[in-house]
CSV table of C-alpha atoms (C1' of nucleotides) in Angstrom, one decimal:
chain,number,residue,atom,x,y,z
A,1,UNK,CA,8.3,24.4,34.1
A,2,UNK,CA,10.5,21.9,32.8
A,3,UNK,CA,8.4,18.9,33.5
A,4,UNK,CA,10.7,15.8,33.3
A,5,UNK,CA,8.4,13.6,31.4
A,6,UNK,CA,7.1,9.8,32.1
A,7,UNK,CA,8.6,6.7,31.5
A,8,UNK,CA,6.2,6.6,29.1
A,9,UNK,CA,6.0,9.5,26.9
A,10,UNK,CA,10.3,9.1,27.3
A,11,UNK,CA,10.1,5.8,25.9
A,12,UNK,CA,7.8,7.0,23.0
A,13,UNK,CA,10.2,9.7,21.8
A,14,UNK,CA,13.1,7.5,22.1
A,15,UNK,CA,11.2,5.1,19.0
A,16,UNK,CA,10.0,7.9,17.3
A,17,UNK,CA,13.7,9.4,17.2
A,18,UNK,CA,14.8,5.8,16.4
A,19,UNK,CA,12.4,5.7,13.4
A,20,UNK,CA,13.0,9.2,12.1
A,21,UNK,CA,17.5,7.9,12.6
A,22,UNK,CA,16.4,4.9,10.4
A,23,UNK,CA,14.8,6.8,8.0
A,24,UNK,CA,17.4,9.0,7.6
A,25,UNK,CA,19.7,6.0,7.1
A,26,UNK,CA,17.6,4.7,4.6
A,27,UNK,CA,17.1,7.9,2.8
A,28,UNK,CA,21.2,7.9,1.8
A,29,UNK,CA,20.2,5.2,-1.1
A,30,UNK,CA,16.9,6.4,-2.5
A,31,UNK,CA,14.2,8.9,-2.5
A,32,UNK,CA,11.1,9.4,-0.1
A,33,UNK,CA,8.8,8.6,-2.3
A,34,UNK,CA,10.0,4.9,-2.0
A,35,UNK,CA,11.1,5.0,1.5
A,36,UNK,CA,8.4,1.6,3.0
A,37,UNK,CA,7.0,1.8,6.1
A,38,UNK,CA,7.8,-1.6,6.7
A,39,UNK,CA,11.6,-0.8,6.1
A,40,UNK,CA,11.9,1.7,8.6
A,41,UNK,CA,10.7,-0.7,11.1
A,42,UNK,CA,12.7,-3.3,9.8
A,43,UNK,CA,15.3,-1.4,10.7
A,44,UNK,CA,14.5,0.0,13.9
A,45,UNK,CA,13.5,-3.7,15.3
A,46,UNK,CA,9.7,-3.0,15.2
A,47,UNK,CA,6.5,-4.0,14.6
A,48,UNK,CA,5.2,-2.3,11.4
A,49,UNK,CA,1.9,-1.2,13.0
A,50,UNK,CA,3.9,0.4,15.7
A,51,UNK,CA,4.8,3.1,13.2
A,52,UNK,CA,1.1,4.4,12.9
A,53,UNK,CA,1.8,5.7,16.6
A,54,UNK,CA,4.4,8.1,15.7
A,55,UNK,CA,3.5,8.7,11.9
A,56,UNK,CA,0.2,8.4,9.9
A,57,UNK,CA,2.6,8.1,7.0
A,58,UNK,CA,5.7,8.2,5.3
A,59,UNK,CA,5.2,12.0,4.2
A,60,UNK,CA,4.6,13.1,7.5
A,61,UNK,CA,7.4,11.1,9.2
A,62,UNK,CA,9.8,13.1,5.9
A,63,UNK,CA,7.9,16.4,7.6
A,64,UNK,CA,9.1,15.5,10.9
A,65,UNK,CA,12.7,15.4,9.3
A,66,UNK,CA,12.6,19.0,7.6
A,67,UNK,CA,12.2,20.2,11.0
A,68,UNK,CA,15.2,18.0,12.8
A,69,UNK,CA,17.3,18.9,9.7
A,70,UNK,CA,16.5,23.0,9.1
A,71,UNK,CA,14.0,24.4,12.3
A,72,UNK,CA,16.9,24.4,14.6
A,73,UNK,CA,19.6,26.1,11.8
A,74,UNK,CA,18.1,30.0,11.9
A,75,UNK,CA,20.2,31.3,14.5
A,76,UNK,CA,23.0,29.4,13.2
A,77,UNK,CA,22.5,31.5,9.6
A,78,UNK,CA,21.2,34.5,11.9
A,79,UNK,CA,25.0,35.0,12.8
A,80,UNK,CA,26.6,33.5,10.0
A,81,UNK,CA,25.1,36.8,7.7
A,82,UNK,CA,25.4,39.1,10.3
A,83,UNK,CA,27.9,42.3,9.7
A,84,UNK,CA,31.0,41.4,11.7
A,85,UNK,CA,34.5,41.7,10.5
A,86,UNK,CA,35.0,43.0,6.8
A,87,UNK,CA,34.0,41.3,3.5
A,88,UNK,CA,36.2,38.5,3.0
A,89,UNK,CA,36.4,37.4,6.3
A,90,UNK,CA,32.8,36.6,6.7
A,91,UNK,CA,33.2,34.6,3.6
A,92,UNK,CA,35.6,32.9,4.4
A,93,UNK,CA,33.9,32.2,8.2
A,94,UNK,CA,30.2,31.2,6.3
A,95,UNK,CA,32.2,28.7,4.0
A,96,UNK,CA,34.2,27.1,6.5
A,97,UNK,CA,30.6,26.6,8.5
A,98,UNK,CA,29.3,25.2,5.6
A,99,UNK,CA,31.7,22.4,4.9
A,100,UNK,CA,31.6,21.9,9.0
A,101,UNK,CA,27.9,21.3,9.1
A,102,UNK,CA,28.2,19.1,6.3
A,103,UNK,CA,30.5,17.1,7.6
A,104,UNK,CA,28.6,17.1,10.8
A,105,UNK,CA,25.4,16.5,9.2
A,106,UNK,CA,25.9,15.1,6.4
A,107,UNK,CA,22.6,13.1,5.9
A,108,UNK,CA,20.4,15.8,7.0
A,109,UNK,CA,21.7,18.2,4.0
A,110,UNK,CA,21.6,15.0,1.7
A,111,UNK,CA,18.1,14.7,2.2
A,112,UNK,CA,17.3,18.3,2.5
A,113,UNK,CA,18.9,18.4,-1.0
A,114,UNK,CA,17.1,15.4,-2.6
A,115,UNK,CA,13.5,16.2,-1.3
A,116,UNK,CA,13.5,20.0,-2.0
A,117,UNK,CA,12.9,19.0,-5.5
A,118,UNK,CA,11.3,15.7,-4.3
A,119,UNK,CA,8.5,13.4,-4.8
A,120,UNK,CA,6.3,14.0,-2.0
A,121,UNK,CA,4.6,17.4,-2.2
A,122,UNK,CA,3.9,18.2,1.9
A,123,UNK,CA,7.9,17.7,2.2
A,124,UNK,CA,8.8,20.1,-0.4
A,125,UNK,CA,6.3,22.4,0.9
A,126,UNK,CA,7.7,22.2,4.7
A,127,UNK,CA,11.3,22.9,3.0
A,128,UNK,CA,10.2,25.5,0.9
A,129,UNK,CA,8.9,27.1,3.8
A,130,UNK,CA,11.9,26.5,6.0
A,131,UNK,CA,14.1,28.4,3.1
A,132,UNK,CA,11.7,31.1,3.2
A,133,UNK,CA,11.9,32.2,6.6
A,134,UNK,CA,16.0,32.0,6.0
A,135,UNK,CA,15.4,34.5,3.8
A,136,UNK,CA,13.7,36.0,5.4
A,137,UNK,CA,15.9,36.6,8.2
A,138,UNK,CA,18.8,36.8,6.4
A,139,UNK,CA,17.3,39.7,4.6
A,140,UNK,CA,16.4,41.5,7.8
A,141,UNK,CA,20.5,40.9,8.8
A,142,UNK,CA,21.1,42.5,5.1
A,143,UNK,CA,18.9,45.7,6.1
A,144,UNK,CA,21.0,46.4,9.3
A,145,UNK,CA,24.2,46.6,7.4
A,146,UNK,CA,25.1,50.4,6.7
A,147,UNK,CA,25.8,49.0,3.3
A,148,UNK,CA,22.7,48.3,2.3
A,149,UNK,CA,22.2,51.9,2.9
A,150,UNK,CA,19.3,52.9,-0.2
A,151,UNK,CA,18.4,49.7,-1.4
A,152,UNK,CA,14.9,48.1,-2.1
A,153,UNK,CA,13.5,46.1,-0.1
A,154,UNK,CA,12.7,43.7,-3.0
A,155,UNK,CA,16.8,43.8,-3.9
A,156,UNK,CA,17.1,43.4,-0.3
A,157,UNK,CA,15.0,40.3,-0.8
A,158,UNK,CA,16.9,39.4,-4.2
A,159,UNK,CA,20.2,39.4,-3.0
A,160,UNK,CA,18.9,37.1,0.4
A,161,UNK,CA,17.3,34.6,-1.6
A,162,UNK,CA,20.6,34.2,-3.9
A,163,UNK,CA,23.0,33.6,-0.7
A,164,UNK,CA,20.2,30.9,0.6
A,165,UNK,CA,20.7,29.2,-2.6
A,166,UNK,CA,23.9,29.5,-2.9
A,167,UNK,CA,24.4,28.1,0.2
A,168,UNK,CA,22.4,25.4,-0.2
A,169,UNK,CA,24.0,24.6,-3.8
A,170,UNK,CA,27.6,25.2,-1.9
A,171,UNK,CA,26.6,22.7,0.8
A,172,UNK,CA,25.2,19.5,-1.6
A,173,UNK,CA,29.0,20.3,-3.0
A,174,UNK,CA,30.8,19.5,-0.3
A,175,UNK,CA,28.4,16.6,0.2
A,176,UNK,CA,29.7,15.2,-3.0
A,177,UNK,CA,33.3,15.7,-2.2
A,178,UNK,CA,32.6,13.9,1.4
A,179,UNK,CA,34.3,10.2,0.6
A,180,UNK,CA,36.9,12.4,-2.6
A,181,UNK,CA,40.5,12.8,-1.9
A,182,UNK,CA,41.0,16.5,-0.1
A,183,UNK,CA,42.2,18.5,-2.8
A,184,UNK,CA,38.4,18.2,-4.1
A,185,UNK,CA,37.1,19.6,-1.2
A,186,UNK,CA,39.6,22.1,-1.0
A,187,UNK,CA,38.6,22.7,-4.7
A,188,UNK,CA,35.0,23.1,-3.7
A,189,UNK,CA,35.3,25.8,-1.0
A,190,UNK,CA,38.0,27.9,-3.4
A,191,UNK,CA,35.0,28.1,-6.0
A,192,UNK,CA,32.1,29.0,-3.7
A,193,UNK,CA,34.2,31.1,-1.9
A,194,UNK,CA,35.0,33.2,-5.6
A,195,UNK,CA,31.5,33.2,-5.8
A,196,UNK,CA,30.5,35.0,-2.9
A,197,UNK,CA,33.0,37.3,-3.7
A,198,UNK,CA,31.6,38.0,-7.2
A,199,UNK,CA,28.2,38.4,-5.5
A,200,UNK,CA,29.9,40.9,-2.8
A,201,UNK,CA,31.3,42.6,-5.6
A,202,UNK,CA,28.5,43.0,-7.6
A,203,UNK,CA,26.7,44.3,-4.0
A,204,UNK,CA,28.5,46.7,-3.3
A,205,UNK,CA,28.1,48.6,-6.9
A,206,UNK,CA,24.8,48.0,-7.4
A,207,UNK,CA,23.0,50.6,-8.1
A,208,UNK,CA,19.5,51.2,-6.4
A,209,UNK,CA,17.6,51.8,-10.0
B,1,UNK,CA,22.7,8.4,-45.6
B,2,UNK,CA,19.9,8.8,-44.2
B,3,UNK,CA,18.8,5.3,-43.9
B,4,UNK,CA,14.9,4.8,-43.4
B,5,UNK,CA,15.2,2.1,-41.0
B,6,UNK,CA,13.0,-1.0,-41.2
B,7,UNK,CA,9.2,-1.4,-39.9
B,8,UNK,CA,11.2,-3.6,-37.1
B,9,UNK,CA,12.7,-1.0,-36.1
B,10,UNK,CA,10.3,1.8,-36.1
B,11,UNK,CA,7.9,0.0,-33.7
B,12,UNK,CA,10.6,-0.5,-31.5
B,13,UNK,CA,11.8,2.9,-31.1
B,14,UNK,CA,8.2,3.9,-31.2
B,15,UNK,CA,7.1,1.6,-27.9
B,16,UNK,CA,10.7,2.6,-26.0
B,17,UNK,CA,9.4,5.9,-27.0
B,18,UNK,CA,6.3,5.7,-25.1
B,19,UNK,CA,7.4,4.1,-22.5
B,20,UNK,CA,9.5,7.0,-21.8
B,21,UNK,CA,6.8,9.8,-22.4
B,22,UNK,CA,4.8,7.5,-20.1
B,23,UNK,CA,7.7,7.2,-17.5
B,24,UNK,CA,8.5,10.9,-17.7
B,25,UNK,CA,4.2,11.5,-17.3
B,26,UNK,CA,4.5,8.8,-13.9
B,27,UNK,CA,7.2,11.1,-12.8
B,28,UNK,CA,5.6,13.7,-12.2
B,29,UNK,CA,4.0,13.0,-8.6
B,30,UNK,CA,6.9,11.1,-7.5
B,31,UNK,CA,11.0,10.4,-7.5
B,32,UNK,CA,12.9,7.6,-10.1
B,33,UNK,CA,13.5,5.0,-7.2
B,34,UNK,CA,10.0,5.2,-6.9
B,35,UNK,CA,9.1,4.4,-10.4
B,36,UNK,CA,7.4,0.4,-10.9
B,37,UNK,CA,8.4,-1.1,-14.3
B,38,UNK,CA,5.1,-2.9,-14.3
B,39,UNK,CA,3.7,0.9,-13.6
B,40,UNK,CA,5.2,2.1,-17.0
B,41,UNK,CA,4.5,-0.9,-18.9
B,42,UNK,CA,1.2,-0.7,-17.6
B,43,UNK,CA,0.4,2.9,-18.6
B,44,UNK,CA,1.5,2.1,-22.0
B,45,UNK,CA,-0.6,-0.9,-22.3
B,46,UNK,CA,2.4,-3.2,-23.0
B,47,UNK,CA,3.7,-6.4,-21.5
B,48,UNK,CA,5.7,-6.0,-18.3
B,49,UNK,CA,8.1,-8.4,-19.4
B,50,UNK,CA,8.5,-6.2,-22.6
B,51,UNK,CA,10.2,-3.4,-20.6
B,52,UNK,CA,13.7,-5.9,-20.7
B,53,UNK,CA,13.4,-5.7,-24.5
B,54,UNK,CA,14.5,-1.6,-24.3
B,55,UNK,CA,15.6,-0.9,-21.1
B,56,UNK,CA,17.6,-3.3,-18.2
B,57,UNK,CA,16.1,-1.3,-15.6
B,58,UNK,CA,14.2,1.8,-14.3
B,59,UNK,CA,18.0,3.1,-13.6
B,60,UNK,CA,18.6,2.9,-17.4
B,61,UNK,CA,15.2,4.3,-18.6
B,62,UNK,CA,15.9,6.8,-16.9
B,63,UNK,CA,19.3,8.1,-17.8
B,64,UNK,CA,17.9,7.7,-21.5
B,65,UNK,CA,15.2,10.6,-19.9
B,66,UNK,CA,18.4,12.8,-19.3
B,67,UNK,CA,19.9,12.3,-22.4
B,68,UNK,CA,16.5,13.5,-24.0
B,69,UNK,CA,16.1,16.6,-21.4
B,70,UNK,CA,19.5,17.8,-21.4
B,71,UNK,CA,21.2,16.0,-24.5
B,72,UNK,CA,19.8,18.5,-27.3
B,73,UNK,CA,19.7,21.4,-25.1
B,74,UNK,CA,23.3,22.5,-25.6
B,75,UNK,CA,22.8,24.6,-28.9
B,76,UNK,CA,20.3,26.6,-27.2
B,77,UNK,CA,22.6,27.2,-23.7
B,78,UNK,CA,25.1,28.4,-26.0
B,79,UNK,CA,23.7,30.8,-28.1
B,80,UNK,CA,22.2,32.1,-24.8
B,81,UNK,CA,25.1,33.2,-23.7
B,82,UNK,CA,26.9,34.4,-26.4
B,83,UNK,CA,28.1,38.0,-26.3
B,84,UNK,CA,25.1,39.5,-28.9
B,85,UNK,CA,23.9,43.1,-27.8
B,86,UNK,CA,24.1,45.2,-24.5
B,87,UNK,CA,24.2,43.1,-21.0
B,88,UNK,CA,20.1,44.4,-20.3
B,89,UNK,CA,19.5,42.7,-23.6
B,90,UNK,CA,20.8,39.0,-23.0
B,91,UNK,CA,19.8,39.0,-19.8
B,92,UNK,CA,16.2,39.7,-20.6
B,93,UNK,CA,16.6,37.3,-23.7
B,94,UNK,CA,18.0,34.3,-21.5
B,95,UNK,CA,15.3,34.5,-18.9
B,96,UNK,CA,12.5,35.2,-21.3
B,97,UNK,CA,14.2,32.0,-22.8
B,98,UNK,CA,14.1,29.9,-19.7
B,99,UNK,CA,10.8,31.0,-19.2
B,100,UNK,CA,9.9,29.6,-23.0
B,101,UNK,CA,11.7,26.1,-22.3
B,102,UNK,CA,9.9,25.5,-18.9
B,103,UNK,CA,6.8,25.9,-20.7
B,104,UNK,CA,6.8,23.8,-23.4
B,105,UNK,CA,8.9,21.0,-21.9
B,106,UNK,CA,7.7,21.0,-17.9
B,107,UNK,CA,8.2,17.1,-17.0
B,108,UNK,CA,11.9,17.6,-18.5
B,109,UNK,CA,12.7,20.3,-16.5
B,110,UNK,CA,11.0,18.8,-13.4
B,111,UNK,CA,12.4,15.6,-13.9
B,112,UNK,CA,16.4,17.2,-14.3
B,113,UNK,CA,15.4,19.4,-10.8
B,114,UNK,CA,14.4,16.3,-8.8
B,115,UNK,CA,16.6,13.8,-9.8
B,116,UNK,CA,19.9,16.0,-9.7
B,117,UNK,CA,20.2,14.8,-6.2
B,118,UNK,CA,17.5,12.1,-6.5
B,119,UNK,CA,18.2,8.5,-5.1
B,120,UNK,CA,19.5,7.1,-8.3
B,121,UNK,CA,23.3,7.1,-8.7
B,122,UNK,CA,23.7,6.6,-12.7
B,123,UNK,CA,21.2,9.3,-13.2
B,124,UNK,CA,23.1,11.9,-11.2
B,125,UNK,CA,25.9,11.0,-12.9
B,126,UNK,CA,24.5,11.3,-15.8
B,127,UNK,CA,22.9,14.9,-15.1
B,128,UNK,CA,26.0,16.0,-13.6
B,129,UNK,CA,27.9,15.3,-16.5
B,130,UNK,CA,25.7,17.1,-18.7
B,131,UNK,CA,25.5,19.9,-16.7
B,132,UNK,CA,29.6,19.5,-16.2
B,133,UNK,CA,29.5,20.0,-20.4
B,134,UNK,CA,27.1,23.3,-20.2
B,135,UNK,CA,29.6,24.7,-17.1
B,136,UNK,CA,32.0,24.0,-20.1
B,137,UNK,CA,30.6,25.5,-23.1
B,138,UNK,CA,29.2,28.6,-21.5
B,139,UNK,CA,33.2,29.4,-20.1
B,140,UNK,CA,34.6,28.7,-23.8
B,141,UNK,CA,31.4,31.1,-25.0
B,142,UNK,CA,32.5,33.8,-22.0
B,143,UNK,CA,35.8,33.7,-23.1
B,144,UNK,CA,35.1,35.1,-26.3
B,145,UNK,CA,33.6,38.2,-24.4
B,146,UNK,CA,36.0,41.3,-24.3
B,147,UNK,CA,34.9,41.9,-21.6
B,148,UNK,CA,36.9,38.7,-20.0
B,149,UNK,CA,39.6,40.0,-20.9
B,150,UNK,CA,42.5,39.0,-18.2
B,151,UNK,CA,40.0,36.7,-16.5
B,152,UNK,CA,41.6,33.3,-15.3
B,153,UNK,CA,40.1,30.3,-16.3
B,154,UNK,CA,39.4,28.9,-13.3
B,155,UNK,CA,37.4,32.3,-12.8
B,156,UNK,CA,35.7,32.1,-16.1
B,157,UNK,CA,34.5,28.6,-15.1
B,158,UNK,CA,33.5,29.8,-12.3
B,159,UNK,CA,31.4,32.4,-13.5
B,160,UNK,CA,30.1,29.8,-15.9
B,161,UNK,CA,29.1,27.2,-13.0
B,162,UNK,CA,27.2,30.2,-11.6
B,163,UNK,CA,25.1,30.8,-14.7
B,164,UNK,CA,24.5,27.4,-14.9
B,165,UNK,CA,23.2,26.8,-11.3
B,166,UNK,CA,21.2,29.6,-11.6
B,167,UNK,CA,19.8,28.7,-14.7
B,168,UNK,CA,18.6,25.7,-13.1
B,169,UNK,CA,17.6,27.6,-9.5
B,170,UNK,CA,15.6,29.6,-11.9
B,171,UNK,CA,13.8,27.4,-14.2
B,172,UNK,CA,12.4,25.5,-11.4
B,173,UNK,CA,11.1,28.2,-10.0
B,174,UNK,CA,9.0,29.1,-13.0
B,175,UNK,CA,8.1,25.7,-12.8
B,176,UNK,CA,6.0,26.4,-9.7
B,177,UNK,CA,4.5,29.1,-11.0
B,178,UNK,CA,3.2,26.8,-14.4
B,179,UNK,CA,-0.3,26.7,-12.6
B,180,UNK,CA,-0.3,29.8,-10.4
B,181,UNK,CA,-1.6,32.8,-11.0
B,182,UNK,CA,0.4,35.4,-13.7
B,183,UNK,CA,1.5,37.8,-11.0
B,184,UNK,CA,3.8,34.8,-9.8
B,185,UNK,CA,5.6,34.3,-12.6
B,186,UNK,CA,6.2,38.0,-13.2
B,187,UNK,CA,7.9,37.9,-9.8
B,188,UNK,CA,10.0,35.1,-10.8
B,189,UNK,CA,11.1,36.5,-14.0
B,190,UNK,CA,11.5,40.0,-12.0
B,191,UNK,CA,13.8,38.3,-9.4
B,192,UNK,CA,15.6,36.1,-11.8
B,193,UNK,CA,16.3,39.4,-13.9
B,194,UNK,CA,17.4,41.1,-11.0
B,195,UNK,CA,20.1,38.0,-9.9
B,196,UNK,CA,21.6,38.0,-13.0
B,197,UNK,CA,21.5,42.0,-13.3
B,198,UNK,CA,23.8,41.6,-10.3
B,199,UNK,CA,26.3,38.9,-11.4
B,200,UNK,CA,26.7,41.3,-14.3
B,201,UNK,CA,27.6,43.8,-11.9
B,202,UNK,CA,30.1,41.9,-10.1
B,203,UNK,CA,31.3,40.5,-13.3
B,204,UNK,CA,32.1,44.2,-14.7
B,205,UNK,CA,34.0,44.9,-11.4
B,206,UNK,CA,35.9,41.8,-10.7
B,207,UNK,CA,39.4,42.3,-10.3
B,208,UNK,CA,41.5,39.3,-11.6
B,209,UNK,CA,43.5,39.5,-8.2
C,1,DA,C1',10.3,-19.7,-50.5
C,2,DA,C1',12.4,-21.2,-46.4
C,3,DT,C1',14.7,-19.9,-42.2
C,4,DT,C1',16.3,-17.0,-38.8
C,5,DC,C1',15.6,-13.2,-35.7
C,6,DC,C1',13.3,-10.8,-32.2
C,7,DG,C1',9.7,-7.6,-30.0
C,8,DG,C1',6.2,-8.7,-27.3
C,9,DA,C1',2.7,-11.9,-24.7
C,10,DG,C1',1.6,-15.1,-21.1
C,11,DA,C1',1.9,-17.5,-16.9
C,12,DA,C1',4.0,-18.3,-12.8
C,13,DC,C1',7.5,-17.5,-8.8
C,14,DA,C1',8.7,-15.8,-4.3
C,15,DG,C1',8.8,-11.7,-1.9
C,16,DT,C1',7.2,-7.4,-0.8
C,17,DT,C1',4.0,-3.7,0.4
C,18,DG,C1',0.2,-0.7,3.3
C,19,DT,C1',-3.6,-1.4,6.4
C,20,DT,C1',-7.1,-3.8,9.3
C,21,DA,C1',-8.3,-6.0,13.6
C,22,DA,C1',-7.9,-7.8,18.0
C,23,DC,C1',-4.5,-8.6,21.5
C,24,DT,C1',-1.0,-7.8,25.6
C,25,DG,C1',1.6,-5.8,29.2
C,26,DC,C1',2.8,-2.0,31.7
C,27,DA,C1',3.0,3.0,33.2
C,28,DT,C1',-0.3,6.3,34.6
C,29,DG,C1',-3.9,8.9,37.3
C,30,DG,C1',-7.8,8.5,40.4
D,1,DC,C1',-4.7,-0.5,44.7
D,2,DC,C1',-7.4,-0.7,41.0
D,3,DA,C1',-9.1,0.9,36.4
D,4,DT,C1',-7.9,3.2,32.4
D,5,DG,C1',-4.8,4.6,28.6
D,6,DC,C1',-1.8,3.6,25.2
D,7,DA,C1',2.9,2.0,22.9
D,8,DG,C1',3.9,-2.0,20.7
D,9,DT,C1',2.7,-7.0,19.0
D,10,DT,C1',0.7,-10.7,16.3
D,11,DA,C1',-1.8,-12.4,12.4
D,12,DA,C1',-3.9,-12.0,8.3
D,13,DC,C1',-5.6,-9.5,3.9
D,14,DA,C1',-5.4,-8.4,-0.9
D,15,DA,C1',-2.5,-6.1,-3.9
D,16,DC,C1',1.6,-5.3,-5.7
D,17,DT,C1',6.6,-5.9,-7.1
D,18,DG,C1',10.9,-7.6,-10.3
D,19,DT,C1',12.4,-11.5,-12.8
D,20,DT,C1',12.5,-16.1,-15.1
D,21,DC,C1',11.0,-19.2,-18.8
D,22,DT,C1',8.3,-20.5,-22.6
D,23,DC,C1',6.0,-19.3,-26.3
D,24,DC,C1',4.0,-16.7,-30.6
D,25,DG,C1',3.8,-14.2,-34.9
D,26,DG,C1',5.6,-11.5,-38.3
D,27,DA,C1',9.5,-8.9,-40.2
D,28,DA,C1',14.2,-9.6,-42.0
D,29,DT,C1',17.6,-12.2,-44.2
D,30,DT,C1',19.3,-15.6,-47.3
DNA sequence: AATTCCGGAGAACAGTTGTTAACTGCATGG
DNA sequence: CCATGCAGTTAACAACTGTTCTCCGGAATT
């Protein structure tokens, strides 16, 4: 089934990865919305008409990177919300991930960041729907815990779509404290750690009105 | 005191004035490090060259734009928070609030949303340190609560930052709802309630371990 | 009343942009 | 082995960009 593809089509993916890496570069000192076609092949060593092969423009080529940056992260959040261990160790677990993707990925949660709220409208709406399936799932992971025993699904819902942003909002932190001394960082996860545990707190006496 | 200033000096606060209701307007269907100075001079029917007589660059127009979203908001962020009737009561009161200001000020609030991690160093800077002085004033405004009573500071500022985030999280999502239908922004506002209901939860129970 | 100041206009610059068309060379499928 | 397909090239286009320098007219100052 695995059908080791051509020379060709091999060769094809290795410039469109090659632009979408450029990009990604280039997106570190400014916005989409000003990201040139003719930059991104600068970059790459290109022709600029080679890019209409892989892209028919800019805002499809900052689509492309939505999905390299966030369609491969659900099972990573999948397991990161699921009920293991008690409160404060899963807290402790999902902020640690966090500050390790960023510092793996630290450009793909930069530009996550910058375009949610971006210029280019097909970008934020491919990122607005990437977030929603996260809650999504994470509030199906919510429902299986015995603690959520009585709750609505639209608190259900609530309480998933305020750990998605508060993830996200923990995350572009970190990202700020990348190239800070390490008591920043240190700093950082302390305070988005005390959140989570206010939030767990106010969780677990909520009261299913 | 009040010293009527000159003719001069009218006309020239007038045209920096529209160049930055016409910069704030450009803004609206793309990022800051997008933004032409020919394209704002342009729209306001004005020299290009006379964009250097206010402004050095598109950087500095638009940390002015922060200065005149967030600058004379701080009045209004703290009597929002300030201990006045039940917790039902200021919650409904700060979103209906939020709600109010995303209204009548839309390009301000979608300008602060995108470039808060836009491609424009100075203006993050400058949003973060406004936001850096709400995180502040809302803790000194919590403090006053009895109900902080034994609450560390570095808690209380925490609890602060998380107000202000979500203040933020939630006025841009009233934002997308400006031209949607009125169910939407019911949801929002029901949602946003809801968040903040729980904070106030977790709040009540926190234990100042 | 004479002089200085200064916001804005005008023209020109080198460099950039997105998009088009017609091409070349090579992997592919018959 | 030959014909087709197609990723990438080359050249050219009109339009646009930020920035400089020189100038103008009228308010502000003396």
């Amino acid at each position: 089934m695995s059908h080791t593809l051509g020379v060709r089509q091999a060769q094809k993916q290795r410039t469109r990865q090659a632009l979408l890496d450029a990009a990604l570069e280039l997106l570190e000192e400014q916005s989409l919305s000003s990201l040139g076609l003719r930059e991104v092949t600068r970059a790459v060593g290109v022709a600029p008409t080679a890019f209409y092969r892989h892209f028919p423009s800019t805002a499809d080529l900052g689509v492309a990177l939505v999905e390299e940056a966030l369609g491969r992260l659900h099972p990573m959040i999948r397991t990161t919300v699921t009920p293991d261990g008690d409160s404060g160790e899963r807290i402790a677990r999902a902020v640690e991930l966090i500050e390790g993707h960023v510092r793996e990925y630290p450009s793909h949660v930069r530009f996550i960041a910058r375009e949610r709220h971006g210029g280019v409208q097909p970008v934020r709406a491919a990122i607005q729907e990437q977030l929603g399936r996260f809650t999504e799932e994470v509030r199906a992971e919510l429902a299986k815990d015995p603690q959520s025993a009585g709750w609505h699904d639209d608190d259900l819902l609530m309480l998933a779509g305020l750990y998605v942003d508060q993830m996200l909002i923990t995350a572009s932190q970190f990202l700020e404290t990348l190239d800070a001394p390490d008591g920043e960082r240190r700093r950082v996860a302390e305070t988005a750690t005390r959140r989570l545990r206010l939030i767990s707190v106010g969780r677990r006496h909520w009261t299913a009105a």
